[in-house]
Coordinates of C-alpha atoms and ligand atoms in Angstrom, one line a residue:
M50 CA -8.5 15.2 21.0
K51 CA -4.5 15.0 20.3
D52 CA -3.8 16.9 23.6
Q53 CA -4.9 13.6 25.5
M54 CA -3.1 11.4 23.5
K55 CA 0.1 9.9 25.5
K56 CA 3.7 10.0 24.3
N57 CA 6.0 7.6 25.1
K58 CA 9.7 8.2 26.6
W59 CA 10.6 8.8 22.5
G60 CA 7.9 11.2 21.8
M61 CA 5.8 8.6 20.0
E62 CA 2.6 9.2 20.4
T63 CA 0.5 6.1 21.5
L64 CA -2.5 5.0 19.6
K65 CA -5.5 2.8 21.0
L66 CA -5.3 -0.1 18.4
S67 CA -8.1 -3.0 18.0
T68 CA -7.3 -5.4 15.5
L69 CA -9.1 -5.1 12.1
I70 CA -7.3 -7.9 10.1
A71 CA -5.2 -10.8 12.0
E72 CA -2.0 -11.5 10.9
D73 CA -3.5 -14.9 9.4
E74 CA -6.1 -13.9 7.7
I75 CA -3.2 -11.3 5.6
N76 CA -1.6 -14.2 5.2
K77 CA -4.6 -16.2 3.6
R78 CA -5.5 -13.6 1.8
V79 CA -2.2 -12.5 0.4
A80 CA -1.1 -16.3 -0.4
S81 CA -4.8 -16.3 -2.4
L82 CA -3.8 -13.1 -4.2
G83 CA -0.5 -14.4 -5.1
A84 CA -2.0 -17.4 -6.6
E85 CA -4.4 -15.2 -8.7
L86 CA -1.0 -13.6 -10.2
T87 CA 0.6 -16.3 -10.6
K88 CA -2.3 -17.5 -13.2
K89 CA -2.8 -14.1 -14.9
F90 CA 1.3 -13.8 -15.5
K91 CA 2.1 -17.6 -16.1
D92 CA 5.0 -17.7 -18.5
K93 CA 5.6 -13.8 -18.7
P94 CA 7.9 -12.3 -17.0
L95 CA 6.6 -9.3 -14.6
V96 CA 8.3 -6.3 -13.2
A97 CA 6.8 -6.1 -9.5
I98 CA 6.9 -2.2 -8.1
C99 CA 6.9 -1.5 -4.2
V100 CA 5.4 1.9 -3.6
L101 CA 7.6 2.7 -0.4
K102 CA 6.9 3.0 2.3
G103 CA 3.8 1.5 3.2
S104 CA 3.5 -1.6 0.8
V105 CA 7.5 -2.9 2.1
M106 CA 5.1 -6.1 4.0
F107 CA 2.4 -6.7 1.6
F108 CA 5.1 -6.6 -1.5
A109 CA 7.7 -9.1 -0.1
D110 CA 4.9 -11.4 1.1
L111 CA 3.2 -10.9 -2.0
I112 CA 6.2 -11.9 -4.7
R113 CA 6.5 -14.7 -2.3
H114 CA 3.6 -16.7 -3.7
I115 CA 3.5 -15.2 -7.3
D116 CA 5.3 -18.2 -9.4
T117 CA 6.7 -16.9 -12.8
D118 CA 10.1 -14.6 -13.3
V119 CA 9.7 -11.4 -11.0
T120 CA 11.7 -8.5 -11.0
C121 CA 11.7 -5.8 -8.0
E122 CA 11.8 -2.2 -8.6
F123 CA 10.9 0.6 -5.9
L124 CA 8.8 4.0 -6.4
G125 CA 9.3 6.2 -3.4
V126 CA 6.0 8.3 -3.0
S127 CA 5.3 10.6 -0.4
S128 CA 1.8 12.1 -0.1
Y129 CA 0.7 12.2 3.2
N130 CA 3.6 14.4 5.3
N131 CA 2.7 12.4 8.5
A132 CA -1.3 14.0 8.9
M133 CA -4.1 11.9 8.7
K134 CA -5.7 13.5 5.6
S135 CA -4.5 13.1 1.6
S136 CA -3.3 16.6 1.0
G137 CA -3.5 15.4 -3.0
E138 CA -0.2 16.3 -3.8
I139 CA 2.2 13.6 -4.7
K140 CA 5.9 13.6 -4.6
V141 CA 8.2 10.7 -6.4
T142 CA 11.0 10.3 -4.2
L143 CA 12.6 7.5 -5.7
D144 CA 12.4 6.9 -9.2
L145 CA 12.8 3.1 -10.4
S146 CA 16.2 1.9 -11.2
T147 CA 15.6 0.6 -15.0
P148 CA 13.3 1.5 -18.3
V149 CA 9.6 -0.5 -17.5
E150 CA 9.1 0.5 -21.5
D151 CA 7.5 -3.3 -23.0
K152 CA 7.6 -4.9 -19.8
H153 CA 4.4 -6.2 -17.9
V154 CA 4.1 -4.0 -15.1
L155 CA 2.5 -5.2 -11.3
L156 CA 2.2 -1.8 -9.5
V157 CA 2.0 -2.5 -5.5
E158 CA 0.1 -0.5 -3.2
D159 CA -0.6 -0.8 0.7
I160 CA -3.5 1.3 0.5
V161 CA -6.2 3.2 -1.9
D162 CA -8.0 5.9 0.3
T163 CA -8.2 8.8 -2.1
G164 CA -7.2 7.2 -5.4
L165 CA -4.6 10.1 -5.9
T166 CA -1.8 8.6 -5.5
M167 CA -2.1 4.9 -7.4
N168 CA -3.9 7.6 -10.5
Y169 CA -1.2 9.8 -10.3
L170 CA 1.4 6.6 -10.7
V171 CA -0.6 5.0 -13.4
Q172 CA -0.5 7.8 -15.3
M173 CA 3.0 7.8 -14.4
L174 CA 4.0 4.6 -15.7
Q175 CA 1.8 4.5 -18.6
A176 CA 3.9 7.3 -20.1
R177 CA 7.1 4.9 -20.1
K178 CA 5.0 2.6 -22.6
P179 CA 5.1 -0.5 -20.7
K180 CA 3.7 -3.7 -22.5
S181 CA 0.4 -3.7 -19.5
I182 CA -0.1 -2.2 -16.2
S183 CA -1.9 -4.1 -13.1
T184 CA -2.5 -2.7 -10.1
I185 CA -3.0 -4.5 -6.9
A186 CA -3.6 -2.6 -3.2
L187 CA -4.0 -4.5 0.1
L188 CA -6.6 -1.9 1.5
H189 CA -8.9 -0.6 -0.4
K190 CA -11.7 2.5 1.3
P191 CA -14.2 2.8 -1.6
E192 CA -16.1 5.6 0.8
A193 CA -13.3 7.4 0.4
V194 CA -12.2 7.1 -3.1
Q195 CA -12.0 10.9 -5.1
M196 CA -11.6 9.6 -8.6
P197 CA -12.2 6.5 -10.7
L198 CA -9.2 4.3 -10.5
K199 CA -7.5 1.5 -12.3
L200 CA -7.6 -1.1 -9.3
D201 CA -7.0 -5.0 -11.0
H202 CA -6.7 -6.8 -7.6
V203 CA -7.7 -5.9 -4.0
G204 CA -7.1 -7.6 -0.9
F205 CA -9.9 -6.6 1.5
E206 CA -12.2 -3.6 1.3
I207 CA -12.7 -1.6 4.6
A208 CA -14.5 1.4 6.1
N209 CA -13.1 4.6 6.1
E210 CA -11.2 4.5 9.0
F211 CA -7.6 5.1 9.7
V212 CA -5.6 1.9 10.2
V213 CA -2.1 1.1 11.2
G214 CA 0.2 -1.6 11.2
Y215 CA 1.7 -4.5 8.5
G216 CA 3.6 -1.4 6.9
L217 CA 1.3 1.4 7.4
D218 CA 2.1 4.0 9.8
Y219 CA 1.3 7.1 11.7
Q220 CA 4.1 9.1 12.2
G221 CA 6.2 6.8 11.1
Y222 CA 5.6 4.2 13.6
Y223 CA 3.5 1.0 13.9
R224 CA 4.9 -0.3 10.2
N225 CA 5.8 -3.5 12.5
L226 CA 2.8 -4.5 13.7
P227 CA 2.1 -8.0 11.7
F228 CA -1.5 -7.2 12.0
I229 CA -4.0 -4.5 11.0
A230 CA -5.7 -2.0 13.4
Q231 CA -8.0 0.3 13.7
V232 CA -7.3 3.9 15.6
Q233 CA -9.6 4.0 18.5
N234 CA -7.7 7.5 19.9
I235 CA -7.4 9.8 16.8
Q236 CA -10.3 11.4 14.3
Ligands
5GP391 P1 -4.6 8.0 -1.8 O1 -3.7 9.0 -2.5 O2 -5.5 6.9 -2.1 O3 -5.4 8.9 -0.7 O4 -3.6 7.6 -0.4 C1 -3.0 6.6 -0.6 C2 -1.4 6.5 0.6 O5 -2.2 7.3 1.9 C3 -1.4 5.2 1.0 O6 -0.2 4.8 0.0 C4 -0.9 5.3 2.1 O7 0.3 5.7 2.6 C5 -1.6 6.8 2.8 N1 -2.7 6.2 3.9 C6 -4.4 6.6 3.3 N2 -5.0 5.7 4.4 C7 -4.4 5.7 5.2 C8 -4.3 4.6 6.2 O8 -5.5 4.6 6.7 N3 -3.7 4.8 7.3 C9 -2.1 4.7 7.2 N4 -1.5 4.6 7.7 N5 -1.7 5.5 5.5 C10 -3.1 5.9 4.9

């Protein structure tokens, strides 16, 4: 299958894409998630944690819709190593810059697939004794989940298919698509 995939002149494999979630649909959903979180954290200062790199678009859009005092933190996590399947191995490549002890924390993920990453990160944060941990993922693949999971807010539930765009990559590319696309020519 992969042999048939064309490469452009920079060696990037060109995927056949079909739009799964359009830009305006994402924008509307993100605004309503922001409103939900504004209600939840009214008068409670919040530490929003962006899980790099895939959550970067969602995070940037979401926090602009949260109307309370928000500080931003970034966690670098690597689990896929450019492959298509979750290895189950999670490596923290960048840690938070400030302690979260006694603070309300919002963990912002792009997508929950097996749930291994989210689970790992929640456990890691719990050990740092925050006042509360809330979790949010733009996308959730319920069929792929391998373990019980604390997922408080979800943008869209999708089928167990590989997607790219709006932060999500294939081999480092396609993150800059403003919509979410399903890939037609990889399994
Ligand atoms: P999990 O640990 O839940 O299996 O996987 C979480 C991470 O795997 C996500 O943060 C994301 O980086 C990557 N991932 C899972 N499913 C997809 C997908 O359909 N497309 C892309 N591009 N990445 C995915």
